[in-house]
């Protein structure tokens, strides 16, 4: 039983250890401090530059070497990551330097070297677990699959991440040619709740190779899988009589899939550094892994690094299944950076290809910019092509509601719920709007309550329920819900505004003004309305409504 199994189960799996500062001259120390602060602030390219500047003065310092490797991996600079890893000593090398060296050894089929590097890692749980994944695939390359299955067994029981390790078992058996065992393991992994596109492709590939073509078609044809560009391309290959996978499974490709899955775990654990570093290591192992490039770009954009995101997207080849996704994400990167016209131009050019996903992106961008009149006809066109997609009815309904076309919007929301009854966003939007309009109050309240059941940690949905009780005059219940909503999403202007309103109605005027001031500081949609409340308070209390009328 691995020590790392306990580490993986720890709630602080992604925590990073503190490395001691360099004991060298002041210039190196200053660069180390700046680099460390930049790394902690997720400014990885700045951090990398500072660490390398410090290494020019203290080239053997372990803290600087580790910082340089981590920063360059997290910024996607694979060449400098390799250079820093090679500078580290063979013995007592920092963990991430060993991860880079193990990845390079695995990619070049030097199984013993990869295993030695991975097994030598001692430090934070994230580094040790990544190292174990590389060791697993080094052993698989050595033909030691029985050991691999035993070693992975405890990790498959860890929830909610056991599916990742179950897929590793399945792929190791697949690589070893133990097809019946591999198919059973793939099925167990598939039922584990983790969606891992590349592993699903390997599962479908083995089904097709063992004569279960119909099962492979059904697996790839599932709605969630068809929506993934790589799996959609694999399905098209199979339907045309070709192989599912466009390249054979190798230990390096298996390890790349493992690290891609680990990246998703680290992201859920709010550890962007380990998540991005895992994706870069995956690309070292499998340079054709464009799904990792897409995930890397999305994370960098979320961190506010559009240049790093676009640099990674530029490496997605034009003939890749992910080429369209790369162009779409680049358009969103531009929009998030405030370059609206460039984003819309790129999105419109993408949509001109006739790709429904590109058209959806253009419509969503128009809607996000408040240009509902331009978004609505695009959604209508998409509904003609995909009449069973509840998301399109929901999006068109939201656009129509903002355009003042409520009866049509209401019909769209109801159709979305008919197609998919338990969608919390649709339940919340329709229920909230009914209550806010003073219509169908009992039904609206029931819809919001159901949305809260489905998504109990959503501040926006809990706010809707609180606002419904506010509109019904039940201020104590509204207060409990609205305070909980603000605890969950403290920087949302609407939630703070609503909490201020209920404070005012309950006679807590100082707290009400404080919440309105907070709401105003978060760039609300209608700041003038909040300023008016700060100046004059709320008007006299309206007549209370009953949820039964």
Short mmCIF file of C-alpha atoms in Angstrom, two decimals:
data_model
loop_
_atom_site.label_atom_id
_atom_site.label_comp_id
_atom_site.label_asym_id
_atom_site.label_seq_id
_atom_site.Cartn_x
_atom_site.Cartn_y
_atom_site.Cartn_z
CA UNK A 1 0.00 0.00 0.00
CA UNK A 2 1.49 3.28 -1.08
CA UNK A 3 2.08 6.20 1.19
CA UNK A 4 0.92 8.25 -1.80
CA UNK A 5 -2.58 6.76 -1.53
CA UNK A 6 -2.91 8.54 1.78
CA UNK A 7 -1.55 11.70 0.23
CA UNK A 8 -4.03 11.54 -2.62
CA UNK A 9 -6.90 11.17 -0.18
CA UNK A 10 -5.81 14.23 1.78
CA UNK A 11 -7.90 17.36 1.40
CA UNK A 12 -4.69 19.32 1.07
CA UNK A 13 -3.35 17.12 -1.72
CA UNK A 14 -2.44 20.13 -3.83
CA UNK A 15 -0.64 22.08 -1.14
CA UNK A 16 2.85 23.20 -2.01
CA UNK A 17 5.77 22.89 0.38
CA UNK A 18 7.91 25.86 1.18
CA UNK A 19 11.46 25.59 -0.07
CA UNK A 20 14.24 27.45 1.76
CA UNK A 21 15.60 30.57 0.07
CA UNK A 22 19.00 30.51 -1.57
CA UNK A 23 21.96 31.17 0.66
CA UNK A 24 23.86 32.96 -2.07
CA UNK A 25 24.61 36.57 -2.77
CA UNK A 26 22.02 39.35 -2.48
CA UNK A 27 21.23 39.66 -6.20
CA UNK A 28 20.20 36.02 -6.43
CA UNK A 29 18.18 36.34 -3.23
CA UNK A 30 16.32 39.39 -4.57
CA UNK A 31 15.49 37.60 -7.81
CA UNK A 32 14.39 34.55 -5.82
CA UNK A 33 11.99 36.64 -3.73
CA UNK A 34 10.51 38.36 -6.77
CA UNK A 35 10.20 35.04 -8.57
CA UNK A 36 8.58 33.36 -5.60
CA UNK A 37 6.05 36.17 -5.17
CA UNK A 38 5.28 36.07 -8.89
CA UNK A 39 4.81 32.30 -8.74
CA UNK A 40 2.48 32.63 -5.76
CA UNK A 41 0.55 35.29 -7.70
CA UNK A 42 0.30 32.96 -10.73
CA UNK A 43 2.49 35.32 -12.81
CA UNK A 44 4.50 32.42 -14.13
CA UNK A 45 6.36 34.01 -17.03
CA UNK A 46 7.65 36.81 -14.77
CA UNK A 47 8.57 34.23 -12.13
CA UNK A 48 10.49 32.16 -14.67
CA UNK A 49 12.53 35.15 -15.82
CA UNK A 50 13.47 36.03 -12.24
CA UNK A 51 14.41 32.49 -11.29
CA UNK A 52 16.64 32.14 -14.33
CA UNK A 53 18.27 35.48 -13.56
CA UNK A 54 19.01 34.19 -10.06
CA UNK A 55 20.33 30.89 -11.45
CA UNK A 56 22.92 32.80 -13.45
CA UNK A 57 24.46 33.74 -10.07
CA UNK A 58 23.71 30.51 -8.15
CA UNK A 59 23.25 27.75 -10.75
CA UNK A 60 23.15 24.82 -8.30
CA UNK A 61 20.75 26.24 -5.74
CA UNK A 62 17.86 23.75 -5.23
CA UNK A 63 15.26 26.39 -4.33
CA UNK A 64 16.03 28.38 -7.49
CA UNK A 65 16.08 25.25 -9.64
CA UNK A 66 12.73 24.05 -8.33
CA UNK A 67 11.19 27.49 -8.73
CA UNK A 68 12.51 27.79 -12.27
CA UNK A 69 11.16 24.38 -13.31
CA UNK A 70 7.74 24.99 -11.76
CA UNK A 71 7.40 28.47 -13.26
CA UNK A 72 8.47 27.42 -16.75
CA UNK A 73 6.14 24.41 -16.73
CA UNK A 74 3.25 26.55 -15.51
CA UNK A 75 3.94 29.12 -18.24
CA UNK A 76 4.18 26.44 -20.93
CA UNK A 77 7.86 27.04 -21.67
CA UNK A 78 8.93 23.43 -22.09
CA UNK A 79 12.43 24.14 -23.38
CA UNK A 80 13.43 26.24 -20.40
CA UNK A 81 11.85 23.67 -18.09
CA UNK A 82 14.09 21.00 -19.64
CA UNK A 83 17.11 23.28 -19.33
CA UNK A 84 16.48 23.94 -15.62
CA UNK A 85 15.87 20.24 -14.95
CA UNK A 86 19.18 19.33 -16.57
CA UNK A 87 20.97 21.85 -14.36
CA UNK A 88 19.78 20.00 -11.25
CA UNK A 89 22.16 17.42 -9.73
CA UNK A 90 21.54 13.72 -10.32
CA UNK A 91 21.15 13.19 -6.59
CA UNK A 92 18.99 15.42 -4.36
CA UNK A 93 17.27 17.02 -7.33
CA UNK A 94 14.07 19.01 -6.66
CA UNK A 95 10.82 17.15 -7.27
CA UNK A 96 9.73 18.97 -10.41
CA UNK A 97 13.18 18.61 -11.96
CA UNK A 98 12.81 14.85 -11.48
CA UNK A 99 9.32 14.96 -13.01
CA UNK A 100 10.69 16.60 -16.14
CA UNK A 101 13.55 14.12 -16.39
CA UNK A 102 11.21 11.19 -15.79
CA UNK A 103 8.88 12.46 -18.53
CA UNK A 104 11.74 12.78 -20.99
CA UNK A 105 12.97 9.28 -20.11
CA UNK A 106 9.50 7.80 -20.51
CA UNK A 107 9.00 9.51 -23.88
CA UNK A 108 12.27 7.97 -25.11
CA UNK A 109 11.41 4.51 -23.67
CA UNK A 110 14.14 4.59 -21.02
CA UNK A 111 11.93 2.76 -18.55
CA UNK A 112 14.48 2.22 -15.76
CA UNK A 113 15.58 5.88 -15.76
CA UNK A 114 11.96 7.07 -15.69
CA UNK A 115 11.15 4.76 -12.77
CA UNK A 116 14.23 5.82 -10.82
CA UNK A 117 13.46 9.52 -11.18
CA UNK A 118 9.83 9.06 -10.21
CA UNK A 119 10.56 6.85 -7.23
CA UNK A 120 13.16 9.32 -5.91
CA UNK A 121 10.68 12.17 -5.46
CA UNK A 122 10.05 13.10 -1.85
CA UNK A 123 8.11 16.23 -1.02
CA UNK A 124 4.65 17.72 -1.49
CA UNK A 125 1.82 15.30 -2.21
CA UNK A 126 1.23 16.74 -5.67
CA UNK A 127 4.80 16.00 -6.77
CA UNK A 128 4.82 12.52 -5.29
CA UNK A 129 1.51 11.58 -6.90
CA UNK A 130 2.62 12.83 -10.32
CA UNK A 131 5.82 10.85 -9.85
CA UNK A 132 3.87 7.70 -9.06
CA UNK A 133 1.85 8.08 -12.26
CA UNK A 134 5.09 8.17 -14.25
CA UNK A 135 6.44 5.16 -12.35
CA UNK A 136 3.25 3.26 -13.17
CA UNK A 137 3.85 3.72 -16.87
CA UNK A 138 7.58 3.02 -16.65
CA UNK A 139 6.73 -0.31 -15.03
CA UNK A 140 4.11 -0.92 -17.70
CA UNK A 141 6.80 -0.40 -20.32
CA UNK A 142 8.96 -2.93 -18.47
CA UNK A 143 6.14 -5.49 -18.62
CA UNK A 144 5.45 -5.36 -14.88
CA UNK A 145 1.71 -4.89 -15.32
CA UNK A 146 0.66 -7.15 -12.43
CA UNK A 147 2.56 -4.88 -10.05
CA UNK A 148 0.89 -1.86 -11.62
CA UNK A 149 -2.61 -3.27 -11.10
CA UNK A 150 -1.89 -4.00 -7.44
CA UNK A 151 -0.32 -0.59 -6.84
CA UNK A 152 -3.25 1.26 -8.44
CA UNK A 153 -5.93 -0.67 -6.57
CA UNK A 154 -6.05 1.53 -3.42
CA UNK A 155 -6.20 4.69 -5.50
CA UNK A 156 -9.25 3.47 -7.43
CA UNK A 157 -11.23 3.58 -4.18
CA UNK A 158 -10.59 7.27 -3.54
CA UNK A 159 -13.68 9.34 -4.30
CA UNK A 160 -14.35 11.29 -6.40
CA UNK A 161 -11.10 10.70 -8.27
CA UNK A 162 -10.92 6.90 -8.36
CA UNK A 163 -12.06 6.80 -11.98
CA UNK A 164 -8.76 8.32 -13.12
CA UNK A 165 -6.76 5.50 -11.55
CA UNK A 166 -9.20 2.87 -12.78
CA UNK A 167 -8.58 4.13 -16.30
CA UNK A 168 -4.84 3.73 -15.69
CA UNK A 169 -5.41 0.10 -14.78
CA UNK A 170 -7.47 -0.43 -17.93
CA UNK A 171 -4.93 1.21 -20.23
CA UNK A 172 -2.01 -0.70 -18.69
CA UNK A 173 -3.87 -3.96 -19.34
CA UNK A 174 -4.76 -2.74 -22.83
CA UNK A 175 -1.11 -1.99 -23.61
CA UNK A 176 -0.12 -5.44 -22.34
CA UNK A 177 -2.61 -7.10 -24.69
CA UNK A 178 -4.75 -8.49 -21.86
CA UNK A 179 -7.91 -7.52 -23.68
CA UNK A 180 -10.64 -9.19 -21.62
CA UNK A 181 -9.26 -7.81 -18.36
CA UNK A 182 -8.79 -4.40 -19.97
CA UNK A 183 -12.39 -4.27 -21.20
CA UNK A 184 -13.70 -5.11 -17.73
CA UNK A 185 -11.45 -2.43 -16.23
CA UNK A 186 -12.54 0.14 -18.82
CA UNK A 187 -16.18 -0.56 -18.00
CA UNK A 188 -15.55 -0.07 -14.27
CA UNK A 189 -13.68 3.18 -14.99
CA UNK A 190 -16.45 4.36 -17.32
CA UNK A 191 -18.95 3.94 -14.48
CA UNK A 192 -16.74 5.86 -12.05
CA UNK A 193 -18.11 9.28 -12.94
CA UNK A 194 -14.90 10.77 -14.37
CA UNK A 195 -15.10 12.00 -17.96
CA UNK A 196 -11.67 11.54 -19.56
CA UNK A 197 -11.92 11.88 -23.37
CA UNK A 198 -8.61 10.27 -24.32
CA UNK A 199 -9.28 7.28 -22.09
CA UNK A 200 -12.78 6.93 -23.57
CA UNK A 201 -11.17 6.89 -27.03
CA UNK A 202 -8.84 4.08 -25.90
CA UNK A 203 -11.82 2.14 -24.54
CA UNK A 204 -13.70 2.51 -27.83
CA UNK A 205 -10.58 1.56 -29.77
CA UNK A 206 -10.22 -1.69 -27.85
CA UNK A 207 -13.92 -2.48 -28.30
CA UNK A 208 -13.58 -2.03 -32.05
CA UNK A 209 -10.36 -4.08 -32.21
CA UNK A 210 -11.99 -6.98 -30.36
CA UNK A 211 -15.03 -7.12 -32.65
CA UNK A 212 -17.47 -5.08 -30.52
CA UNK A 213 -17.88 -2.36 -33.14
CA UNK A 214 -21.49 -1.58 -32.21
CA UNK A 215 -20.51 -1.02 -28.59
CA UNK A 216 -17.69 1.27 -29.72
CA UNK A 217 -20.14 3.25 -31.85
CA UNK A 218 -22.56 3.54 -28.94
CA UNK A 219 -19.81 4.71 -26.57
CA UNK A 220 -18.49 7.36 -28.95
CA UNK A 221 -22.03 8.33 -29.97
CA UNK A 222 -23.17 9.28 -26.46
CA UNK A 223 -24.18 12.95 -26.34
CA UNK A 224 -21.38 14.06 -24.02
CA UNK A 225 -18.77 12.22 -26.07
CA UNK A 226 -19.99 13.46 -29.46
CA UNK A 227 -19.58 17.02 -28.17
CA UNK A 228 -15.82 16.50 -27.78
CA UNK A 229 -13.95 17.24 -31.03
CA UNK A 230 -11.46 14.38 -30.67
CA UNK A 231 -14.16 11.82 -29.86
CA UNK A 232 -16.36 13.13 -32.68
CA UNK A 233 -13.43 12.65 -35.06
CA UNK A 234 -12.82 9.16 -33.69
CA UNK A 235 -16.49 8.33 -34.28
CA UNK A 236 -16.23 9.56 -37.86
CA UNK A 237 -13.15 7.40 -38.44
CA UNK A 238 -14.93 4.34 -37.09
CA UNK A 239 -18.08 5.00 -39.14
CA UNK A 240 -15.88 5.28 -42.25
CA UNK A 241 -14.38 1.86 -41.56
CA UNK A 242 -11.13 3.05 -40.01
CA UNK A 243 -9.52 2.65 -36.61
CA UNK A 244 -10.84 4.59 -33.63
CA UNK A 245 -7.45 5.84 -32.45
CA UNK A 246 -5.10 7.61 -34.82
CA UNK A 247 -2.01 6.41 -32.92
CA UNK A 248 -1.23 3.30 -30.85
CA UNK A 249 -1.29 3.33 -27.07
CA UNK A 250 2.21 3.70 -25.60
CA UNK A 251 3.42 4.18 -22.01
CA UNK A 252 4.18 7.83 -22.79
CA UNK A 253 0.66 8.41 -24.13
CA UNK A 254 -0.86 6.57 -21.18
CA UNK A 255 1.15 8.71 -18.76
CA UNK A 256 0.09 11.86 -20.62
CA UNK A 257 -3.56 10.92 -20.14
CA UNK A 258 -2.87 10.28 -16.45
CA UNK A 259 -1.29 13.71 -15.98
CA UNK A 260 -4.11 15.36 -17.91
CA UNK A 261 -6.52 13.79 -15.43
CA UNK A 262 -4.35 14.88 -12.52
CA UNK A 263 -4.49 18.43 -13.86
CA UNK A 264 -8.28 18.36 -13.56
CA UNK A 265 -7.99 17.15 -9.97
CA UNK A 266 -5.54 19.92 -9.08
CA UNK A 267 -7.82 22.48 -10.67
CA UNK A 268 -10.70 21.28 -8.49
CA UNK A 269 -8.38 21.53 -5.51
CA UNK A 270 -7.69 25.19 -6.44
CA UNK A 271 -4.03 24.56 -7.24
CA UNK A 272 -3.49 26.19 -10.65
CA UNK A 273 0.29 25.83 -10.52
CA UNK A 274 0.24 22.04 -10.21
CA UNK A 275 -2.59 21.85 -12.72
CA UNK A 276 -0.73 23.82 -15.40
CA UNK A 277 2.56 22.03 -14.69
CA UNK A 278 0.78 18.68 -15.13
CA UNK A 279 -0.50 19.75 -18.55
CA UNK A 280 2.98 20.82 -19.65
CA UNK A 281 4.41 17.49 -18.53
CA UNK A 282 1.63 15.76 -20.50
CA UNK A 283 2.76 17.65 -23.60
CA UNK A 284 6.34 16.56 -23.00
CA UNK A 285 5.09 12.98 -22.99
CA UNK A 286 2.75 13.38 -25.97
CA UNK A 287 3.46 16.46 -28.11
CA UNK A 288 0.33 15.76 -30.21
CA UNK A 289 -1.98 16.03 -27.17
CA UNK A 290 -4.00 19.07 -28.30
CA UNK A 291 -6.64 18.50 -25.64
CA UNK A 292 -3.97 19.39 -23.08
CA UNK A 293 -3.19 22.57 -25.04
CA UNK A 294 -6.85 23.57 -24.96
CA UNK A 295 -7.10 22.95 -21.21
CA UNK A 296 -3.88 24.90 -20.60
CA UNK A 297 -5.12 27.90 -22.60
CA UNK A 298 -8.47 27.92 -20.81
CA UNK A 299 -6.80 27.91 -17.40
CA UNK A 300 -4.36 30.67 -18.33
CA UNK A 301 -7.26 32.79 -19.56
CA UNK A 302 -9.11 32.21 -16.29
CA UNK A 303 -6.00 33.41 -14.46
CA UNK A 304 -5.95 36.60 -16.54
CA UNK A 305 -3.02 35.69 -18.80
CA UNK A 306 -4.34 36.16 -22.34
CA UNK A 307 -0.87 36.22 -23.93
CA UNK A 308 0.06 32.82 -22.49
CA UNK A 309 -3.33 31.44 -23.49
CA UNK A 310 -3.02 32.64 -27.08
CA UNK A 311 0.57 31.43 -27.33
CA UNK A 312 -0.54 27.91 -26.43
CA UNK A 313 -3.53 28.04 -28.79
CA UNK A 314 -1.20 29.01 -31.64
CA UNK A 315 0.43 25.58 -31.28
CA UNK A 316 -2.77 23.71 -32.15
CA UNK A 317 -2.33 22.59 -35.80
CA UNK A 318 -4.90 23.54 -38.43
CA UNK A 319 -5.68 19.87 -39.09
CA UNK A 320 -6.24 19.02 -35.42
CA UNK A 321 -9.74 18.02 -34.28
CA UNK A 322 -9.31 20.83 -31.75
CA UNK A 323 -8.51 23.53 -34.34
CA UNK A 324 -12.05 24.91 -34.25
CA UNK A 325 -12.05 24.85 -30.44
CA UNK A 326 -8.74 26.73 -30.43
CA UNK A 327 -10.17 29.50 -32.62
CA UNK A 328 -13.30 29.68 -30.47
CA UNK A 329 -11.32 29.92 -27.25
CA UNK A 330 -9.07 32.56 -28.78
CA UNK A 331 -12.15 34.64 -29.52
CA UNK A 332 -13.25 34.35 -25.87
CA UNK A 333 -9.73 35.24 -24.73
CA UNK A 334 -9.93 38.43 -26.78
CA UNK A 335 -13.38 39.21 -25.40
CA UNK A 336 -12.26 38.64 -21.80
CA UNK A 337 -9.30 40.94 -22.43
CA UNK A 338 -11.70 43.71 -23.50
CA UNK A 339 -10.99 43.59 -27.24
CA UNK A 340 -14.65 43.15 -28.15
CA UNK A 341 -14.48 43.99 -31.84
CA UNK A 342 -11.51 41.70 -32.50
CA UNK A 343 -13.29 38.93 -30.61
CA UNK A 344 -16.51 39.36 -32.58
CA UNK A 345 -14.64 39.54 -35.88
CA UNK A 346 -12.82 36.28 -35.13
CA UNK A 347 -16.04 34.63 -33.92
CA UNK A 348 -17.92 35.78 -37.03
CA UNK A 349 -15.16 34.42 -39.29
CA UNK A 350 -15.32 31.12 -37.44
CA UNK A 351 -19.12 30.99 -37.76
CA UNK A 352 -18.89 31.64 -41.52
CA UNK A 353 -17.57 28.08 -41.85
CA UNK A 354 -21.05 26.81 -41.01
CA UNK A 355 -19.91 25.02 -37.85
CA UNK A 356 -22.86 25.14 -35.40
CA UNK A 357 -20.47 25.37 -32.45
CA UNK A 358 -18.87 28.47 -33.93
CA UNK A 359 -22.30 30.01 -34.52
CA UNK A 360 -23.22 29.27 -30.93
CA UNK A 361 -20.06 31.03 -29.77
CA UNK A 362 -20.95 34.13 -31.78
CA UNK A 363 -24.48 34.13 -30.36
CA UNK A 364 -23.19 33.68 -26.81
CA UNK A 365 -20.77 36.57 -27.30
CA UNK A 366 -23.51 38.87 -28.52
CA UNK A 367 -25.62 37.90 -25.51
CA UNK A 368 -22.74 38.45 -23.07
CA UNK A 369 -22.29 41.95 -24.52
CA UNK A 370 -25.98 42.74 -24.17
CA UNK A 371 -26.57 42.67 -27.93
CA UNK A 372 -29.61 40.46 -27.61
CA UNK A 373 -31.16 41.47 -30.90
CA UNK A 374 -28.16 40.02 -32.74
CA UNK A 375 -27.99 36.91 -30.57
CA UNK A 376 -31.65 35.89 -30.81
CA UNK A 377 -31.83 35.08 -34.57
CA UNK A 378 -28.62 33.06 -34.33
CA UNK A 379 -30.13 30.92 -31.59
CA UNK A 380 -33.29 30.54 -33.68
CA UNK A 381 -31.19 29.29 -36.60
CA UNK A 382 -29.39 26.82 -34.37
CA UNK A 383 -32.69 25.51 -32.96
CA UNK A 384 -33.78 24.68 -36.51
CA UNK A 385 -30.64 22.55 -36.84
CA UNK A 386 -30.71 21.07 -33.32
CA UNK A 387 -34.34 21.10 -32.09
CA UNK A 388 -33.60 18.73 -29.20
CA UNK A 389 -30.96 20.86 -27.47
CA UNK A 390 -32.44 22.40 -24.33
CA UNK A 391 -29.47 24.78 -24.01
CA UNK A 392 -30.45 26.61 -27.18
CA UNK A 393 -34.01 27.20 -25.98
CA UNK A 394 -32.67 28.45 -22.66
CA UNK A 395 -30.22 30.83 -24.37
CA UNK A 396 -32.84 32.13 -26.79
CA UNK A 397 -35.31 32.53 -23.93
CA UNK A 398 -32.80 34.61 -21.97
CA UNK A 399 -32.21 36.84 -25.02
CA UNK A 400 -35.94 37.24 -25.65
CA UNK A 401 -36.60 38.05 -22.00
CA UNK A 402 -34.04 40.86 -22.16
CA UNK A 403 -35.64 42.09 -25.40
CA UNK A 404 -39.00 42.41 -23.60
CA UNK A 405 -40.55 39.51 -25.51
CA UNK A 406 -41.73 37.71 -22.39
CA UNK A 407 -44.41 35.34 -23.78
CA UNK A 408 -41.90 33.95 -26.30
CA UNK A 409 -39.18 33.76 -23.67
CA UNK A 410 -41.50 31.94 -21.27
CA UNK A 411 -42.34 29.40 -23.97
CA UNK A 412 -38.62 28.82 -24.63
CA UNK A 413 -37.88 28.23 -20.94
CA UNK A 414 -40.78 25.79 -20.68
CA UNK A 415 -39.58 23.92 -23.76
CA UNK A 416 -36.08 23.72 -22.30
CA UNK A 417 -37.55 22.16 -19.15
CA UNK A 418 -39.66 19.77 -21.19
CA UNK A 419 -36.51 18.56 -22.94
CA UNK A 420 -34.46 18.39 -19.73
CA UNK A 421 -36.61 18.82 -16.59
CA UNK A 422 -33.90 19.09 -13.93
CA UNK A 423 -31.70 21.89 -15.22
CA UNK A 424 -31.09 24.20 -12.23
CA UNK A 425 -30.23 27.26 -14.32
CA UNK A 426 -33.48 27.03 -16.28
CA UNK A 427 -35.54 26.29 -13.17
CA UNK A 428 -33.96 29.27 -11.44
CA UNK A 429 -34.35 31.70 -14.35
CA UNK A 430 -38.00 30.88 -15.03
CA UNK A 431 -38.95 30.68 -11.36
CA UNK A 432 -37.18 33.92 -10.49
CA UNK A 433 -38.76 35.76 -13.41
CA UNK A 434 -42.25 34.58 -12.52
CA UNK A 435 -41.82 35.73 -8.93
CA UNK A 436 -40.19 39.02 -9.92
CA UNK A 437 -43.06 39.74 -12.33
CA UNK A 438 -45.64 38.83 -9.69
CA UNK A 439 -46.92 35.92 -11.79
CA UNK A 440 -47.48 32.26 -10.87
CA UNK A 441 -45.85 32.83 -7.51
CA UNK A 442 -46.41 29.37 -6.07
CA UNK A 443 -45.05 27.65 -9.20
CA UNK A 444 -42.11 30.03 -9.38
CA UNK A 445 -41.18 29.39 -5.75
CA UNK A 446 -41.37 25.63 -6.33
CA UNK A 447 -39.07 25.86 -9.35
CA UNK A 448 -36.46 27.80 -7.41
CA UNK A 449 -36.65 25.43 -4.45
CA UNK A 450 -35.99 22.54 -6.85
CA UNK A 451 -33.03 24.42 -8.33
CA UNK A 452 -31.57 24.87 -4.82
CA UNK A 453 -31.95 21.13 -4.19
CA UNK A 454 -30.00 20.40 -7.36
CA UNK A 455 -27.30 23.02 -6.75
CA UNK A 456 -27.20 23.78 -3.01
CA UNK A 457 -23.90 25.71 -3.12
CA UNK A 458 -24.90 28.20 -5.81
CA UNK A 459 -25.07 31.68 -4.34
CA UNK A 460 -27.02 32.97 -7.34
CA UNK A 461 -29.74 30.33 -7.01
CA UNK A 462 -30.00 30.71 -3.23
CA UNK A 463 -30.30 34.46 -3.83
CA UNK A 464 -33.24 33.80 -6.16
CA UNK A 465 -35.00 31.81 -3.45
CA UNK A 466 -34.29 34.54 -0.91
CA UNK A 467 -35.54 37.20 -3.32
CA UNK A 468 -38.72 35.20 -3.91
CA UNK A 469 -39.40 35.20 -0.15
CA UNK A 470 -38.57 38.92 -0.07
CA UNK A 471 -41.13 39.60 -2.80
CA UNK A 472 -43.66 37.61 -0.80
CA UNK A 473 -42.93 39.70 2.30
CA UNK A 474 -41.30 36.90 4.32
CA UNK A 475 -38.31 39.00 5.35
CA UNK A 476 -36.87 36.75 8.09
CA UNK A 477 -36.69 33.79 5.71
CA UNK A 478 -35.37 36.04 2.96
CA UNK A 479 -32.65 37.34 5.28
CA UNK A 480 -31.36 33.85 6.12
CA UNK A 481 -31.15 32.91 2.44
CA UNK A 482 -29.67 36.18 1.19
CA UNK A 483 -26.99 36.22 3.88
CA UNK A 484 -26.05 32.65 2.88
CA UNK A 485 -25.94 33.65 -0.79
CA UNK A 486 -23.54 36.52 -0.07
CA UNK A 487 -21.33 34.21 2.00
CA UNK A 488 -21.06 31.93 -1.04
CA UNK A 489 -20.49 34.70 -3.60
CA UNK A 490 -19.37 37.79 -1.66
CA UNK A 491 -18.34 39.85 -4.71
CA UNK A 492 -21.61 39.59 -6.64
CA UNK A 493 -23.28 43.04 -6.92
CA UNK A 494 -26.84 41.72 -7.28
CA UNK A 495 -26.59 39.52 -4.20
CA UNK A 496 -25.23 42.37 -2.08
CA UNK A 497 -27.91 44.71 -3.41
CA UNK A 498 -30.66 42.27 -2.50
CA UNK A 499 -29.23 41.77 0.99
CA UNK A 500 -29.22 45.54 1.45
CA UNK A 501 -32.89 45.67 0.51
CA UNK A 502 -33.93 43.09 3.08
CA UNK A 503 -31.83 44.81 5.77
CA UNK A 504 -33.69 48.05 5.00
CA UNK A 505 -37.10 46.40 5.26
CA UNK A 506 -36.13 44.95 8.62
CA UNK A 507 -35.10 48.35 9.95
CA UNK A 508 -31.33 47.68 9.84
CA UNK A 509 -30.54 50.84 7.91
CA UNK A 510 -26.78 51.08 8.57
CA UNK A 511 -26.24 47.52 7.36
CA UNK A 512 -28.46 48.17 4.35
CA UNK A 513 -26.37 51.14 3.26
CA UNK A 514 -23.18 49.16 3.83
CA UNK A 515 -24.42 46.38 1.49
CA UNK A 516 -25.51 48.88 -1.16
CA UNK A 517 -22.09 50.50 -1.00
CA UNK A 518 -20.52 47.07 -1.46
CA UNK A 519 -22.81 46.34 -4.39
CA UNK A 520 -21.82 49.63 -5.99
CA UNK A 521 -18.13 48.73 -5.67
CA UNK A 522 -18.63 45.54 -7.73
CA UNK A 523 -19.72 47.21 -11.02
CA UNK A 524 -23.49 46.51 -10.95
CA UNK A 525 -25.64 46.64 -14.09
CA UNK A 526 -27.66 49.61 -12.79
CA UNK A 527 -25.47 51.71 -10.47
CA UNK A 528 -27.86 54.68 -10.60
CA UNK A 529 -30.62 52.63 -8.98
CA UNK A 530 -28.30 51.73 -6.10
CA UNK A 531 -27.15 55.34 -5.72
CA UNK A 532 -30.80 56.38 -5.47
CA UNK A 533 -31.31 53.91 -2.62
CA UNK A 534 -28.22 55.20 -0.86
CA UNK A 535 -29.65 58.69 -1.06
CA UNK A 536 -33.29 58.08 -0.21
CA UNK A 537 -33.64 54.47 0.93
CA UNK A 538 -36.46 52.25 -0.31
CA UNK A 539 -39.99 53.49 -0.92
CA UNK A 540 -42.77 52.53 1.43
CA UNK A 541 -43.34 48.82 1.75
CA UNK A 542 -45.64 47.42 -0.97
CA UNK A 543 -48.61 45.26 -0.22
CA UNK A 544 -47.53 41.70 0.48
CA UNK A 545 -48.32 38.96 -1.99
CA UNK A 546 -49.28 35.42 -1.08
CA UNK A 547 -47.59 32.47 -2.68
CA UNK A 548 -51.03 30.92 -3.13
CA UNK A 549 -52.51 33.59 -5.38
#
